[in-house]
Amino acid sequence: MANKITDMSKIRKAIKFYCNGKSKLFISKYLSLSINTVKKYISLFEVLGLSFEVINEKTDAELELLFSHTTVESISPKLQKLHDFFPIMERELKKVGVTVQHMWEQYIAVNPDGYRSSQFGHHYKTWGKRVNPVMHMNHKAGDKMYVDYAGKTLSIIDKDTGEIKEVQFFVAILGASQYTYAEASMSQQKEDFVTSVENAMRFFEGTPAAIVPDNLKSAVIKSSRFEPTINETLADLAEHYQTTILPARAYKPRDKSLVEGAVKILYRRIYVNLKETKFFSLEELNQQIWDLLDAHNSRKLTGRPYSRVELFLEDEQQKLRPLPQERFEIKYQSFATVMQNGHVQLSQDKNYYSVPYQYIKKKVKLLYTKSTVEIYYKYNRIAIHPRNYKPYIYTTIPEHLASTHQFVAQWSPIRFIDWASSIDESVTEYIMQIIESRNQPEQAYKSCLGILGFEKKVGKERLINACRRALDYKIYNFKTIQNILENNLDHIDFDQEPQQELPIHGNIRGKQYYN
């Protein structure tokens, strides 16, 4: 049949033989192809100006599309000049507001005898299919970042156990420049996925207008043609970086063709070079990935005089929004009821954080990161604390406590000693003796509070005298001061030794305590 397209697997072999120095007659006989067919495809191969390595990387479908849109006769000087203009045009079209019509006007101004508008558009589409046989989408600079995982995994070896652990291969690519980032991560769980997406933006040194993930569970909880449900952690990341999440539509391969194409290329340029190498840590594996990635990004794009990194630095980097200074911290949540003491337990760490006393017995939500704990009641944040990882520790903001609780929370040895010092030296000495006589200072706080409270009841002078008399007795407790005051023993001449003994109330641990 006339014009029947030849099996592309044979064409691939024909080009390989030709590049290895075989004659066209030998190729014709060996592959059972007519000599004219061999000449035709070898001529097309030479016109394309591609290396055999590039041809060999393409699928049979891509080769068929490539050769079917290329003819030897079409490459005239006039058309060649047009083709030389197309790489510049392609870059300009990535800028906001630039259209094919604008570019034709620039072309025709320099080439008055050039192609008319309709032919110009036709040849551009043909050229686009030739240099990029996969469906071509016109991406704007700084617009979208596509992310996905490769289907095949890599592996690392545990140094201690020798166990082989499979790790995931994450890929991110910017739409306009095709500048690519890749890394290995332990899993596709949301924590690892969000970290990889953030690492990609840090690598690109900017934030795109939108992030386009595939419909994996780490990104999309529920798929929908109209309003998919985004994973809450990924949504928090987007809010932190002031971008948006646009999941690829299910069964719409055009939405993710760019990143899937990048994955295929990285299989050949990175994955193959790593598969036979043994790595003993994720850091070691990633370092090798990034070394190969630099070479990939620096390689010239097919049919274009520039590389991905050149295109990124010149056209796309300045279109990305600045990164926030702080990295994103994943938030976890739990629920708890505020206890009677005005604190709520973070069960993850088994410690406690204060909330305003008005929320006692209310059920609250705790959102916590590696560094902070936020507490919410009905969508309103009522407290925020630095996270403490020590178990059974109370983190308290004094203003959260009720007035009586605040007073108790402020008790300390220094507070009572300072209070006593404002009355008299003898009172200070007696308070210090009480505190020092206890195994724990907290055991003396109520006694100190009761003794110092006598100043309002009996006056400063009588309290001073009672403390001086109690120091003579060398008995240090609240009951002693109370007994001295009730029995008016504070009026005795202090120049004499005490004549009256206090009745013994009991004997505990070898110490005498008096009523």
XYZ file of C-alpha atoms in Angstrom:
515
model
C 0.000 0.000 0.000
C 1.309 3.453 -0.888
C 2.594 5.635 1.916
C 2.244 2.834 4.455
C 4.323 3.654 7.534
C 7.058 1.118 8.186
C 7.424 -0.748 11.489
C 9.330 1.650 13.738
C 11.317 -1.140 15.390
C 12.925 -1.800 12.007
C 13.585 1.910 11.482
C 15.281 2.055 14.863
C 17.546 -0.851 13.844
C 18.212 0.735 10.448
C 19.383 3.975 12.073
C 21.539 2.018 14.532
C 23.225 0.098 11.697
C 23.724 3.332 9.746
C 25.352 5.036 12.777
C 27.615 1.978 13.127
C 28.872 2.430 9.549
C 26.802 -0.198 7.706
C 25.867 0.492 4.094
C 22.300 1.203 3.011
C 22.373 -1.901 0.795
C 23.388 -4.097 3.743
C 20.642 -2.579 5.899
C 18.080 -3.123 3.137
C 18.910 -6.804 2.783
C 19.342 -7.521 6.507
C 16.019 -5.927 7.534
C 14.076 -6.930 4.405
C 13.304 -3.297 3.587
C 13.348 -1.685 0.175
C 16.410 0.399 -0.545
C 14.217 3.472 -1.078
C 12.607 3.048 2.353
C 16.052 2.824 3.972
C 17.216 5.926 2.125
C 14.047 7.812 3.065
C 14.298 7.239 6.818
C 18.054 7.771 6.941
C 17.533 11.093 5.137
C 14.799 12.035 7.616
C 17.129 11.088 10.492
C 19.828 13.371 9.105
C 17.355 16.228 8.609
C 16.180 15.984 12.199
C 19.744 16.421 13.434
C 19.157 14.131 16.434
C 21.620 11.614 17.834
C 20.849 7.890 17.850
C 20.718 8.031 21.693
C 17.811 10.498 21.500
C 16.060 8.403 18.838
C 16.544 5.243 20.902
C 14.978 6.836 24.001
C 11.688 7.430 22.164
C 8.895 4.900 21.960
C 7.716 3.473 18.611
C 4.642 5.718 18.770
C 6.812 8.792 19.307
C 9.089 7.812 16.417
C 6.132 7.296 14.116
C 4.783 10.742 14.983
C 8.233 12.267 14.616
C 8.919 10.861 11.149
C 5.380 11.334 9.879
C 5.624 15.114 10.451
C 9.016 15.502 8.822
C 9.872 15.474 5.124
C 13.174 16.083 3.423
C 11.669 18.537 0.968
C 10.144 20.721 3.726
C 13.491 21.866 5.096
C 14.135 24.769 2.761
C 16.240 27.825 3.746
C 13.032 29.753 4.309
C 11.633 27.044 6.600
C 14.965 26.563 8.321
C 14.972 30.259 9.247
C 11.483 29.792 10.660
C 12.603 26.746 12.669
C 15.503 28.777 14.058
C 12.967 31.311 15.301
C 10.726 28.745 17.035
C 12.957 28.038 20.109
C 12.958 31.792 20.873
C 9.220 31.904 20.294
C 8.613 28.928 22.577
C 10.374 30.690 25.452
C 8.500 33.939 24.861
C 5.139 32.160 24.884
C 5.813 31.105 28.484
C 5.529 34.749 29.522
C 2.140 36.067 30.601
C 0.285 37.894 27.822
C 2.446 36.680 24.924
C 0.481 34.973 22.101
C 1.316 33.256 18.803
C -0.066 36.281 16.956
C 2.345 38.594 18.793
C 5.253 36.345 17.886
C 4.197 36.184 14.208
C 4.142 39.977 14.090
C 7.718 40.038 15.412
C 8.751 37.374 12.874
C 7.163 39.059 9.854
C 8.643 42.437 10.816
C 12.140 40.941 10.433
C 11.196 38.603 7.532
C 8.742 40.460 5.229
C 8.818 37.558 2.736
C 8.181 34.991 5.440
C 5.189 32.768 6.038
C 1.724 34.219 6.553
C -0.073 33.932 9.889
C -1.937 30.674 9.212
C 1.130 28.896 7.791
C 3.214 30.245 10.664
C 0.869 28.644 13.201
C 0.756 25.364 11.254
C 4.539 25.068 11.058
C 4.887 25.891 14.766
C 2.527 23.038 15.672
C 4.439 20.685 13.366
C 7.775 21.763 14.845
C 6.414 21.348 18.385
C 5.348 17.783 17.673
C 8.720 16.992 16.128
C 10.863 18.235 19.021
C 8.366 17.096 21.659
C 6.237 14.210 20.315
C 4.320 13.921 23.591
C 1.248 16.191 23.794
C 2.530 19.755 24.034
C 1.068 22.117 26.647
C 2.026 25.755 26.775
C 3.088 26.378 30.391
C 3.527 29.869 31.821
C 6.631 30.697 33.848
C 6.130 30.337 37.604
C 2.654 28.890 37.132
C 2.731 25.210 38.101
C 4.955 22.633 39.759
C 4.061 19.002 38.988
C 4.877 16.291 41.546
C 4.671 12.505 41.447
C 6.346 9.277 42.546
C 8.075 6.899 40.151
C 6.467 3.480 39.906
C 9.746 1.686 40.632
C 11.472 1.952 43.998
C 15.118 2.236 45.044
C 16.687 0.609 48.103
C 19.095 1.202 50.963
C 20.807 -1.306 53.257
C 20.602 -1.058 57.043
C 24.194 -0.943 58.344
C 23.342 -2.752 61.571
C 21.029 -5.530 60.383
C 21.864 -5.794 56.673
C 18.139 -5.505 55.914
C 17.264 -4.105 52.470
C 14.666 -1.339 52.716
C 12.730 -0.094 49.714
C 12.530 3.690 49.350
C 10.387 5.859 47.102
C 11.601 7.982 44.180
C 9.971 11.455 44.255
C 10.037 13.806 41.229
C 8.990 17.469 40.883
C 9.164 19.548 37.691
C 8.378 23.166 36.841
C 6.041 23.458 33.859
C 7.695 26.239 31.874
C 11.402 25.414 32.155
C 11.102 21.662 32.876
C 13.666 22.253 35.625
C 13.548 19.051 37.674
C 14.035 18.005 41.288
C 14.224 14.429 42.592
C 14.924 12.710 45.884
C 14.476 9.406 47.672
C 12.162 9.211 50.691
C 11.245 6.417 53.059
C 7.561 6.260 52.104
C 4.661 7.926 50.322
C 2.982 8.748 53.640
C 1.802 12.328 54.070
C 4.728 13.329 56.323
C 7.326 12.190 53.769
C 5.304 13.483 50.816
C 4.854 16.972 52.291
C 8.551 17.107 53.219
C 9.533 16.166 49.643
C 7.222 18.809 48.150
C 8.725 21.416 50.463
C 12.264 20.296 49.611
C 11.421 20.766 45.924
C 10.301 24.368 46.479
C 13.439 25.046 48.523
C 15.497 23.592 45.653
C 13.707 25.858 43.157
C 14.204 28.783 45.596
C 10.658 29.979 45.035
C 6.969 29.131 45.269
C 4.876 28.373 42.155
C 1.318 29.636 41.803
C 0.023 26.054 42.044
C 1.197 22.541 42.908
C -0.229 19.726 40.772
C -0.045 16.290 42.464
C -1.423 13.013 41.190
C -4.405 11.584 43.054
C -2.374 9.686 45.660
C -3.814 9.446 49.180
C -1.062 11.635 50.649
C -2.394 14.489 48.516
C -6.086 13.822 47.850
C -8.361 12.156 50.385
C -11.315 11.899 47.995
C -11.165 12.329 44.223
C -13.821 14.320 42.427
C -14.215 15.783 38.942
C -15.302 19.108 40.402
C -14.089 19.488 44.004
C -11.559 16.918 45.277
C -10.891 16.766 49.023
C -7.287 17.801 49.707
C -5.315 16.169 52.512
C -5.368 18.605 55.450
C -1.586 18.491 55.954
C -0.929 19.305 52.284
C -3.486 22.120 52.498
C -1.605 23.510 55.520
C 1.628 23.403 53.506
C -0.029 25.319 50.657
C -1.308 27.945 53.102
C 2.157 28.321 54.650
C 3.738 28.855 51.216
C 0.787 30.911 49.897
C 0.165 28.625 46.952
C -2.708 26.354 45.937
C -3.210 22.646 45.271
C -4.668 21.618 41.874
C -4.875 17.803 41.766
C -4.568 16.235 38.335
C -7.944 15.108 37.046
C -8.581 11.381 37.107
C -8.278 9.727 33.685
C -6.862 12.946 32.185
C -3.271 12.047 31.234
C -2.658 15.516 29.776
C -2.802 16.982 33.303
C 0.261 15.030 34.410
C 2.047 14.236 31.144
C 4.935 16.560 31.959
C 5.895 14.924 35.255
C 5.304 11.426 33.880
C 7.607 12.280 30.987
C 10.182 13.540 33.485
C 9.919 10.273 35.420
C 10.606 8.281 32.236
C 13.668 10.387 31.444
C 14.976 10.104 35.013
C 14.577 6.329 34.807
C 17.136 6.366 32.004
C 19.445 9.044 33.354
C 19.327 8.464 37.128
C 17.503 5.291 38.100
C 19.585 2.975 35.889
C 22.825 4.420 37.275
C 21.720 3.779 40.857
C 20.088 0.374 40.655
C 23.279 -1.666 40.869
C 24.949 0.500 43.549
C 24.660 -0.281 47.266
C 23.691 2.607 49.541
C 23.674 2.463 53.333
C 21.708 5.614 54.131
C 19.079 7.856 52.603
C 21.506 10.794 52.685
C 24.116 8.852 50.706
C 21.526 7.817 48.100
C 20.144 11.340 47.740
C 23.587 12.839 47.273
C 24.149 10.527 44.306
C 20.694 11.375 42.925
C 21.418 15.101 43.133
C 24.787 14.719 41.391
C 23.097 12.943 38.469
C 20.233 15.452 38.578
C 22.649 18.351 38.013
C 23.888 16.653 34.845
C 20.299 16.069 33.696
C 19.264 19.696 34.241
C 22.395 20.952 32.480
C 21.801 18.811 29.380
C 20.424 20.561 26.273
C 16.717 20.019 25.614
C 15.851 18.030 22.482
C 15.869 20.293 19.426
C 16.661 23.384 21.478
C 19.874 25.339 22.052
C 19.392 25.664 25.802
C 19.169 23.444 28.903
C 16.607 23.212 31.666
C 18.771 25.099 34.138
C 19.439 27.904 31.632
C 15.738 28.213 30.898
C 14.948 28.225 34.614
C 17.524 30.881 35.547
C 16.709 33.175 32.643
C 12.922 32.875 32.372
C 11.254 31.198 35.339
C 13.147 31.790 38.575
C 12.140 35.445 38.844
C 8.479 34.503 38.294
C 8.363 32.314 41.416
C 7.143 33.936 44.615
C 9.671 34.356 47.473
C 9.884 31.556 50.025
C 8.847 32.182 53.646
C 11.781 32.317 56.041
C 10.455 29.548 58.290
C 10.067 25.995 57.030
C 6.678 24.335 57.332
C 6.008 22.237 60.424
C 3.499 19.423 60.167
C 0.618 19.809 62.605
C -0.870 16.879 64.501
C -4.085 17.010 66.468
C -5.665 15.405 69.488
C -8.653 16.097 71.736
C -8.868 16.333 75.518
C -10.988 17.727 78.354
C -9.619 20.561 80.497
C -8.967 19.310 84.032
C -10.155 20.968 87.241
C -6.721 22.528 87.752
C -6.982 24.436 84.460
C -4.591 22.210 82.489
C -5.074 19.861 79.550
C -3.011 16.760 78.829
C -1.118 16.187 75.576
C -1.273 12.402 75.591
C 1.510 12.094 73.001
C 4.097 13.377 75.513
C 2.174 12.767 78.773
C 2.537 16.360 79.931
C 0.181 19.229 80.712
C -0.495 22.739 79.392
C -2.573 25.511 80.948
C -5.639 27.148 79.417
C -7.733 30.070 80.770
C -9.687 28.845 83.820
C -13.015 29.693 82.103
C -12.579 26.545 79.962
C -12.363 24.078 82.862
C -14.244 20.847 81.975
C -14.568 21.943 78.315
C -13.459 19.654 75.476
C -10.690 21.280 73.425
C -8.578 20.459 70.366
C -4.781 20.439 70.555
C -2.773 21.178 67.389
C 0.917 20.506 67.937
C 4.099 20.634 65.892
C 7.694 19.811 66.778
C 8.027 23.154 68.558
C 4.609 24.448 69.643
C 1.294 23.350 71.163
C -1.849 25.302 70.239
C -5.149 24.758 72.049
C -8.493 25.562 70.375
C -12.058 25.749 71.636
C -14.746 25.998 68.937
C -12.264 27.186 66.270
C -10.823 29.900 68.538
C -7.260 29.557 69.785
C -7.289 29.965 73.564
C -3.646 29.122 74.371
C -0.252 28.537 72.778
C 2.822 27.036 74.484
C 6.329 25.919 73.498
C 6.280 22.127 73.340
C 7.915 20.307 76.246
C 8.899 16.680 75.640
C 9.526 15.804 79.328
C 6.675 13.642 80.655
C 4.517 14.678 83.611
C 5.590 18.348 83.454
C 3.118 21.221 83.895
C 3.598 24.226 81.587
C 1.633 27.096 83.073
C 0.913 30.698 82.097
C -0.043 32.483 85.378
C -2.713 34.616 83.690
C -4.622 31.429 82.803
C -5.271 30.575 86.460
C -8.139 31.839 88.617
C -7.110 34.603 91.071
C -6.834 32.190 94.022
C -4.905 29.698 91.912
C -2.591 32.460 90.676
C -1.767 33.390 94.269
C -0.946 29.784 95.149
C 1.090 29.335 91.973
C 3.273 32.278 92.991
C 4.275 30.725 96.353
C 8.005 30.287 96.765
C 10.564 30.524 99.631
C 11.789 33.884 98.325
C 8.243 35.272 98.246
C 7.639 34.420 101.924
C 11.095 35.602 103.044
C 10.616 38.932 101.244
C 7.190 39.299 102.856
C 8.660 38.617 106.324
C 11.522 41.080 105.673
C 8.981 43.845 105.180
C 7.827 43.267 108.789
C 10.958 42.657 110.902
C 14.231 40.744 111.077
C 12.928 38.401 113.782
C 9.933 37.465 111.601
C 12.320 36.838 108.676
C 14.508 34.590 110.816
C 11.531 32.619 112.103
C 10.111 32.087 108.576
C 13.530 30.932 107.371
C 13.754 28.451 110.270
C 10.322 27.033 109.382
C 11.288 26.547 105.719
C 14.651 24.963 106.579
C 13.060 22.589 109.103
C 10.927 20.868 106.450
C 12.061 18.131 104.058
C 10.551 20.100 101.139
C 10.002 23.900 101.106
C 6.439 23.365 99.845
C 5.577 21.695 103.175
C 6.169 25.007 104.957
C 4.171 27.306 102.661
C 0.815 27.073 104.481
C 2.477 27.586 107.865
C 4.310 30.658 106.555
C 1.087 32.023 105.052
C -0.779 31.569 108.346
C 1.979 33.197 110.456
C 2.403 36.214 108.187
C -1.379 36.587 108.047
C -1.363 37.376 111.822
C -0.033 40.841 110.991
C -3.512 41.954 109.934
C -5.220 40.169 112.855
C -3.069 41.224 115.835
C -0.822 43.935 114.438
C 2.832 44.099 113.457
C 4.188 44.613 117.010
C 2.542 41.576 118.539
C 3.581 39.346 115.586
C 7.194 40.517 115.983
C 7.131 39.767 119.717
C 5.541 36.333 119.102
C 8.264 35.417 116.608
C 10.988 36.575 119.000
C 9.464 34.469 121.814
C 9.111 31.423 119.492
C 12.767 31.778 118.522
C 13.609 31.547 122.227
C 11.600 28.329 122.428
C 13.310 27.079 119.210
C 10.045 25.566 118.087
C 9.141 26.338 114.446
C 5.542 25.907 113.372
C 2.273 27.776 113.018
C 0.764 26.304 116.236
C 3.562 27.803 118.345
C 2.906 31.365 117.132
C -0.845 30.844 117.479
C -0.465 29.589 121.085
C 1.845 32.478 122.037
C -0.633 35.029 120.726
C -3.719 33.376 122.262
C -2.032 33.141 125.683
C -0.521 36.654 125.503
C 2.956 35.194 125.940
C 4.258 37.821 123.549
C 4.014 40.470 126.348
C 6.645 38.808 128.622
C 9.893 40.670 129.233
C 12.247 39.315 126.589
C 15.303 40.086 128.698
C 14.363 37.120 130.908
C 14.382 33.457 129.995
C 10.900 32.072 129.258
C 9.355 30.845 132.530
C 6.309 29.156 131.097
C 6.446 26.058 128.976
C 3.922 25.403 126.273
C 1.871 22.220 126.822
C 3.193 19.401 124.658
C 0.779 18.368 121.935
C 2.688 15.377 120.637
C 6.005 13.930 119.573
C 6.630 13.132 115.910
C 9.986 11.871 114.558
C 11.727 12.908 117.779
C 10.491 16.550 117.560
C 8.133 18.144 120.092
C 5.090 19.952 118.700
C 3.004 22.241 120.927
C -0.569 23.515 120.936
